[in-house]
Coordinates of N, CA and C and ligand atoms in Angstrom, one line a residue:
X2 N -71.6 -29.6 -25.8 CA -72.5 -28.5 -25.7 C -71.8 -27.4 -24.9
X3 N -71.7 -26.4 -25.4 CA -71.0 -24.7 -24.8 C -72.5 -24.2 -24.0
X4 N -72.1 -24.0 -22.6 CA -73.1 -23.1 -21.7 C -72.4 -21.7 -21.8
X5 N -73.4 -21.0 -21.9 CA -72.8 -19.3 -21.4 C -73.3 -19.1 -20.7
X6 N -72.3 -18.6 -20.0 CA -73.1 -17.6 -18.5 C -72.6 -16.2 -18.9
X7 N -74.3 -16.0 -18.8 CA -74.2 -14.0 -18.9 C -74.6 -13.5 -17.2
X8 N -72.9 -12.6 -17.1 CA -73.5 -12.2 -15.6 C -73.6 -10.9 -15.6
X9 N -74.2 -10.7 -15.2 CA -74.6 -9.3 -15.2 C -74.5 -7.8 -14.4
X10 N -73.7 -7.0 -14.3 CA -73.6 -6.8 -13.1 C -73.8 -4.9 -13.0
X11 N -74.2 -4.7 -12.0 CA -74.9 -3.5 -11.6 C -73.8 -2.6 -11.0
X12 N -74.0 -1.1 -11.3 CA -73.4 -0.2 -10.8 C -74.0 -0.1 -9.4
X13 N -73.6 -0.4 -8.2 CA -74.2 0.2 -6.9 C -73.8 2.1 -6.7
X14 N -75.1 2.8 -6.4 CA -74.5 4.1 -6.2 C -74.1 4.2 -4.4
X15 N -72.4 4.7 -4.7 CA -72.1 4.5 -3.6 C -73.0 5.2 -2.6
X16 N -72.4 4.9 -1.2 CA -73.1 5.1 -0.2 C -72.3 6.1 0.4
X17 N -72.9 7.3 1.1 CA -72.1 8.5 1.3 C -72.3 8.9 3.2
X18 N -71.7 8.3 4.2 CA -71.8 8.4 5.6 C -71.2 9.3 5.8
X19 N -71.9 9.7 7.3 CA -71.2 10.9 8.0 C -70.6 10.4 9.3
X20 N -69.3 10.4 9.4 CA -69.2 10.0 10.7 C -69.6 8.3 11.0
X21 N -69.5 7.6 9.9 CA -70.1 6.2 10.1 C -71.6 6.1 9.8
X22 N -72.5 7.1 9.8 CA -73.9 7.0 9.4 C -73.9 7.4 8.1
X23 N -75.0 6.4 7.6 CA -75.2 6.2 6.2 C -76.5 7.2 6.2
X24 N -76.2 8.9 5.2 CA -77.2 9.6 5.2 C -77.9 9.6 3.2
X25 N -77.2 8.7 2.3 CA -77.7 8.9 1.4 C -77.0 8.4 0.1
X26 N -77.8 8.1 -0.8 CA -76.6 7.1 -1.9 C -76.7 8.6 -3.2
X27 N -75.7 8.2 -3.6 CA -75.1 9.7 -4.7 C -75.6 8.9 -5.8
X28 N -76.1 9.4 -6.2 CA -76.6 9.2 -8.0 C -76.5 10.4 -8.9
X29 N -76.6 10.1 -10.2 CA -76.1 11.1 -11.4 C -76.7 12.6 -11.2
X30 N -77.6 11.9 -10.7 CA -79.1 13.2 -10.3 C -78.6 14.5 -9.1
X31 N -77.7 14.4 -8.6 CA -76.7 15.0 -7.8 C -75.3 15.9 -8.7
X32 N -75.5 17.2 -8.7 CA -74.4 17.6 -9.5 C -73.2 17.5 -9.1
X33 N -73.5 17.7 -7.7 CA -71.9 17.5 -6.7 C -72.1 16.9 -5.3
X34 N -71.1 16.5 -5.1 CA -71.0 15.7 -3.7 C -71.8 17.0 -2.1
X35 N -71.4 18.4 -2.5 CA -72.0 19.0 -2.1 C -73.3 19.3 -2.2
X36 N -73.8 19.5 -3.6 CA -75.2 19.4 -3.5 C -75.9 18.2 -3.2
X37 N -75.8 17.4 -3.1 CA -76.3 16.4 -2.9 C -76.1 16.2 -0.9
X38 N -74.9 16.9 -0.5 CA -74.9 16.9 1.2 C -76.0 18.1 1.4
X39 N -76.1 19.3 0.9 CA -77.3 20.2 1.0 C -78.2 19.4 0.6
X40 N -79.0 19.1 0.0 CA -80.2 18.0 -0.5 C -81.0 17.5 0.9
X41 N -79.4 17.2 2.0 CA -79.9 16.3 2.8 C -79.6 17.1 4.0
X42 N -79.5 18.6 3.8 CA -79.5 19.5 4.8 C -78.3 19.0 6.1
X43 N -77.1 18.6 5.3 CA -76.0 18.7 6.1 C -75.7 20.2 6.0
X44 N -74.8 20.1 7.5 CA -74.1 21.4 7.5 C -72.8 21.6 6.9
X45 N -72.5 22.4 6.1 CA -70.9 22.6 5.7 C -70.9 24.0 4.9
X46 N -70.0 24.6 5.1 CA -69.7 25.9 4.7 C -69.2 25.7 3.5
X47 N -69.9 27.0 2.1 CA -69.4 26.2 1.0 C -69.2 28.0 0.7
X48 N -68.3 28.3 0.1 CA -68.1 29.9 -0.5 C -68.3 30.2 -2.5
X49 N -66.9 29.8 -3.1 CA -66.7 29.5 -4.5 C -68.0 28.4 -5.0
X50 N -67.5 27.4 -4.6 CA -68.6 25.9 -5.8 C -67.6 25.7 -6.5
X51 N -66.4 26.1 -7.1 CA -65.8 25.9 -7.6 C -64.5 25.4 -7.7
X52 N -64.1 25.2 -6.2 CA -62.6 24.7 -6.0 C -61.6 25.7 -6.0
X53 N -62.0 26.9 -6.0 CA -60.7 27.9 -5.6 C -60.8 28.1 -4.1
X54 N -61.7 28.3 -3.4 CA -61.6 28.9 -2.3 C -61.0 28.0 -0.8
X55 N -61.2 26.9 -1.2 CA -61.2 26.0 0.1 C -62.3 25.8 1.4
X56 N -63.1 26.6 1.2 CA -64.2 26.9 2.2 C -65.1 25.6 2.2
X57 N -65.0 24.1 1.5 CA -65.3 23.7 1.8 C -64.6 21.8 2.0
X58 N -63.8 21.9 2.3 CA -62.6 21.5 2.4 C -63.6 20.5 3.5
X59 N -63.4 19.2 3.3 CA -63.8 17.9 4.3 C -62.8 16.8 4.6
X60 N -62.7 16.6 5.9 CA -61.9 15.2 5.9 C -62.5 14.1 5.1
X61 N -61.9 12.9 4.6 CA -62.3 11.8 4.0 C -61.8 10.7 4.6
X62 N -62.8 10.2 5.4 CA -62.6 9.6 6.8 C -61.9 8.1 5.8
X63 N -63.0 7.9 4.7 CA -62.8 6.2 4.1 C -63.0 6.6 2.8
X64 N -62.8 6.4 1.4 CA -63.8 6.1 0.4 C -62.5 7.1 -0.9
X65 N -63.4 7.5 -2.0 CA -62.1 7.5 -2.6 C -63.2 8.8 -3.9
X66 N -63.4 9.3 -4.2 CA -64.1 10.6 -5.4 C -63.0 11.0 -6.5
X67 N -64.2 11.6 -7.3 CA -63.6 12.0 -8.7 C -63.5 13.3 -8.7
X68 N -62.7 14.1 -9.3 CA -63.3 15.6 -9.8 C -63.8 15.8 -10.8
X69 N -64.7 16.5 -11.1 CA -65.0 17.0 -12.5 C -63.6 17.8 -13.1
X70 N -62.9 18.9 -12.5 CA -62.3 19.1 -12.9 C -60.7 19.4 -11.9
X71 N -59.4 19.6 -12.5 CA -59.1 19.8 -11.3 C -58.8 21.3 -10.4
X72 N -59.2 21.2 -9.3 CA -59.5 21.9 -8.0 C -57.8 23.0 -7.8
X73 N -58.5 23.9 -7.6 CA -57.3 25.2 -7.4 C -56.9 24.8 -5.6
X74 N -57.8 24.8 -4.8 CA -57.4 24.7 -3.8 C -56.5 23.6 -3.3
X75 N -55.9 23.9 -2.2 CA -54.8 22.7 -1.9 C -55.2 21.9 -0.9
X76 N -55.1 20.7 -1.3 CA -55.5 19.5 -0.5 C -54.6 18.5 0.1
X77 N -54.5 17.9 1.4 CA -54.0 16.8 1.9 C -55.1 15.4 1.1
X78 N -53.9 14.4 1.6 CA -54.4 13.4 1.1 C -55.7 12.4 1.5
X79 N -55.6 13.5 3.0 CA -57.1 12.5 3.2 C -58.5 13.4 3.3
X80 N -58.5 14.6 2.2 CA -59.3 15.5 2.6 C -59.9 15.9 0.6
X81 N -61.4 16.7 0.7 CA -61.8 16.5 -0.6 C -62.7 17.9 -0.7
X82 N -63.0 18.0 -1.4 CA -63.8 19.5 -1.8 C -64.8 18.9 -2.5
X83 N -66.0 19.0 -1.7 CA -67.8 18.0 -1.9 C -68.2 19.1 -3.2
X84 N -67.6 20.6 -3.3 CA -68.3 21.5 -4.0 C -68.0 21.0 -6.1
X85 N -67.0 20.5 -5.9 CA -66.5 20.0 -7.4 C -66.1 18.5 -7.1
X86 N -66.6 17.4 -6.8 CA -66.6 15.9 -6.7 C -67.6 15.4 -6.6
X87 N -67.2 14.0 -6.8 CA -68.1 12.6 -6.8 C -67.8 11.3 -6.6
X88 N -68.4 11.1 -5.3 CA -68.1 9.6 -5.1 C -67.9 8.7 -6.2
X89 N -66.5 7.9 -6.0 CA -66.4 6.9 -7.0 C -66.6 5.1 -6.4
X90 N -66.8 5.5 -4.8 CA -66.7 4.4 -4.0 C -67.5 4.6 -2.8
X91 N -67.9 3.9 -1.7 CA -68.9 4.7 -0.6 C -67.8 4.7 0.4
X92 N -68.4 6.2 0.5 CA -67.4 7.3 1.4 C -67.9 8.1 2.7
X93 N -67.1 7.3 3.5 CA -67.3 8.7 5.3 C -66.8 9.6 5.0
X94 N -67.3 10.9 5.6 CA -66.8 11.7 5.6 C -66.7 12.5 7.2
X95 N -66.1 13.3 7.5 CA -65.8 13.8 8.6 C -66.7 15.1 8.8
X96 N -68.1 14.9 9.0 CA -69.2 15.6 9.3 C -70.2 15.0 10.1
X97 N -70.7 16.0 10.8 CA -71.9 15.8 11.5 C -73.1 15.6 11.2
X98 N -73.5 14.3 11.5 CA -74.9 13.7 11.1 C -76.0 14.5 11.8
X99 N -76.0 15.3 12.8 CA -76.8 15.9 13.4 C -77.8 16.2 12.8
X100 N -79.1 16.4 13.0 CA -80.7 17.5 12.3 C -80.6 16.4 10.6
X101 N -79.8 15.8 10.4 CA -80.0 14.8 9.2 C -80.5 13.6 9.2
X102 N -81.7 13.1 8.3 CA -82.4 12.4 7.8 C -81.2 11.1 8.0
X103 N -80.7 10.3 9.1 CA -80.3 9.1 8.2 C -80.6 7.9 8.8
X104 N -80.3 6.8 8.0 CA -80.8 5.7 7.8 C -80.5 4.6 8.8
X105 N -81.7 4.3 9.7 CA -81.6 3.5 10.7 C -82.2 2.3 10.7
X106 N -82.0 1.5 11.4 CA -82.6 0.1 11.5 C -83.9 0.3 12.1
X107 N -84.5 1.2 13.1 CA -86.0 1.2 13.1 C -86.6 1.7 11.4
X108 N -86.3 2.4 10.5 CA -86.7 2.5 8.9 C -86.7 0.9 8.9
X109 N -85.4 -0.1 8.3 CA -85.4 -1.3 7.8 C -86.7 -2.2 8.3
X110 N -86.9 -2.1 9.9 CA -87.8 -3.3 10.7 C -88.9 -3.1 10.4
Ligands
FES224 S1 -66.7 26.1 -1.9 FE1 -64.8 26.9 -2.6 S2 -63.6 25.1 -2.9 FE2 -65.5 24.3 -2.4

Protein backbone atom coordinates (compact mmCIF):
# COMPACT_ATOMS: atom_id res chain seq x y z
CA UNK A 1 0.00 0.00 0.00
CA UNK A 2 1.58 3.64 -1.35
CA UNK A 3 0.68 6.54 1.33
CA UNK A 4 0.88 10.13 -0.08
CA UNK A 5 1.56 12.89 1.79
CA UNK A 6 0.20 16.10 0.37
CA UNK A 7 2.01 18.92 2.13
CA UNK A 8 0.95 21.87 1.70
CA UNK A 9 2.54 24.87 2.05
CA UNK A 10 1.68 28.67 2.37
CA UNK A 11 3.27 31.80 1.19
CA UNK A 12 3.89 33.86 4.60
CA UNK A 13 3.74 37.64 3.68
CA UNK A 14 6.91 38.85 4.89
CA UNK A 15 7.18 40.79 7.85
CA UNK A 16 8.43 44.44 7.32
CA UNK A 17 10.30 45.97 10.88
CA UNK A 18 11.68 49.13 11.67
CA UNK A 19 14.54 49.17 13.63
CA UNK A 20 13.64 45.63 15.02
CA UNK A 21 9.78 46.47 15.40
CA UNK A 22 7.52 44.60 13.50
CA UNK A 23 5.09 47.55 12.02
CA UNK A 24 3.28 45.43 9.29
CA UNK A 25 3.17 42.37 6.87
CA UNK A 26 3.46 43.41 2.81
CA UNK A 27 0.86 41.85 0.81
CA UNK A 28 -0.02 42.17 -2.99
CA UNK A 29 -2.47 44.84 -1.85
CA UNK A 30 0.58 47.17 -1.37
CA UNK A 31 1.99 48.65 -4.64
CA UNK A 32 5.34 49.38 -3.16
CA UNK A 33 7.32 48.87 -0.18
CA UNK A 34 6.88 52.58 0.15
CA UNK A 35 3.34 52.76 -0.07
CA UNK A 36 2.68 50.38 2.07
CA UNK A 37 5.47 52.36 4.81
CA UNK A 38 2.95 55.50 4.12
CA UNK A 39 -0.11 53.21 4.80
CA UNK A 40 1.41 52.96 8.18
CA UNK A 41 2.32 56.67 8.38
CA UNK A 42 6.15 56.02 8.61
CA UNK A 43 8.23 58.86 7.96
CA UNK A 44 10.48 58.84 4.83
CA UNK A 45 11.08 61.36 2.18
CA UNK A 46 10.06 60.08 -1.08
CA UNK A 47 10.54 62.71 -4.36
CA UNK A 48 10.41 60.60 -8.09
CA UNK A 49 8.35 57.04 -7.05
CA UNK A 50 10.29 56.02 -9.55
CA UNK A 51 13.91 55.21 -8.77
CA UNK A 52 15.66 58.01 -10.45
CA UNK A 53 15.95 60.40 -7.79
CA UNK A 54 17.39 58.66 -4.71
CA UNK A 55 15.26 60.68 -2.28
CA UNK A 56 14.29 57.66 -0.82
CA UNK A 57 17.12 55.63 -0.40
CA UNK A 58 16.80 53.29 3.08
CA UNK A 59 19.31 51.24 4.87
CA UNK A 60 18.40 47.38 4.83
CA UNK A 61 19.30 46.51 8.17
CA UNK A 62 18.29 42.35 7.36
CA UNK A 63 16.02 41.00 4.66
CA UNK A 64 16.41 40.86 0.94
CA UNK A 65 13.40 42.73 -1.96
CA UNK A 66 12.58 42.62 -5.49
CA UNK A 67 12.27 45.48 -8.04
CA UNK A 68 9.62 45.91 -10.20
CA UNK A 69 11.89 47.32 -12.33
CA UNK A 70 15.46 48.24 -12.42
CA UNK A 71 16.14 51.51 -10.44
CA UNK A 72 18.25 54.49 -12.04
CA UNK A 73 19.46 55.52 -8.80
CA UNK A 74 22.74 54.11 -7.24
CA UNK A 75 22.76 51.90 -4.51
CA UNK A 76 25.09 50.21 -1.94
CA UNK A 77 24.68 46.81 -1.04
CA UNK A 78 22.91 47.21 2.07
CA UNK A 79 20.50 49.90 1.06
CA UNK A 80 17.00 49.83 -1.13
CA UNK A 81 14.53 52.26 -2.68
CA UNK A 82 10.89 51.34 -0.79
CA UNK A 83 9.44 53.67 -3.77
CA UNK A 84 9.94 50.75 -6.67
CA UNK A 85 10.28 47.33 -4.34
CA UNK A 86 9.02 44.48 -2.53
CA UNK A 87 9.82 42.41 0.14
CA UNK A 88 10.81 39.07 -0.95
CA UNK A 89 11.79 37.92 2.69
CA UNK A 90 10.96 39.79 6.16
CA UNK A 91 12.95 42.83 6.34
CA UNK A 92 14.41 45.65 8.91
CA UNK A 93 14.78 48.43 7.79
CA UNK A 94 16.71 51.42 9.14
CA UNK A 95 13.79 53.79 10.15
CA UNK A 96 12.03 55.08 12.88
CA UNK A 97 9.25 53.41 14.44
CA UNK A 98 8.17 56.50 16.10
CA UNK A 99 4.11 57.92 15.90
CA UNK A 100 3.72 54.15 14.15
CA UNK A 101 1.06 51.70 14.85
CA UNK A 102 3.39 48.63 15.80
CA UNK A 103 2.86 45.43 17.02
CA UNK A 104 3.36 44.66 20.63
CA UNK A 105 2.89 42.04 23.08
CA UNK A 106 0.21 43.96 25.14
CA UNK A 107 -2.00 43.60 21.34
CA UNK A 108 -1.09 39.56 21.51
CA UNK A 109 -2.16 39.14 25.68
S1 LIG B 1 11.53 58.52 -4.50
FE1 LIG B 1 13.01 58.79 -6.06
S2 LIG B 1 14.10 56.92 -6.01
FE2 LIG B 1 12.50 56.58 -4.56
Amino acid sequence: MQVSLLILTFNKPPIVSLQGQPVLLYTQQHNSLLAALEFKRVRIFSECRNGFCGACKTKLISGQVKYKFEPIATLAADECLPCCCQPVTDINLDLSADGVDVVTNKQTA
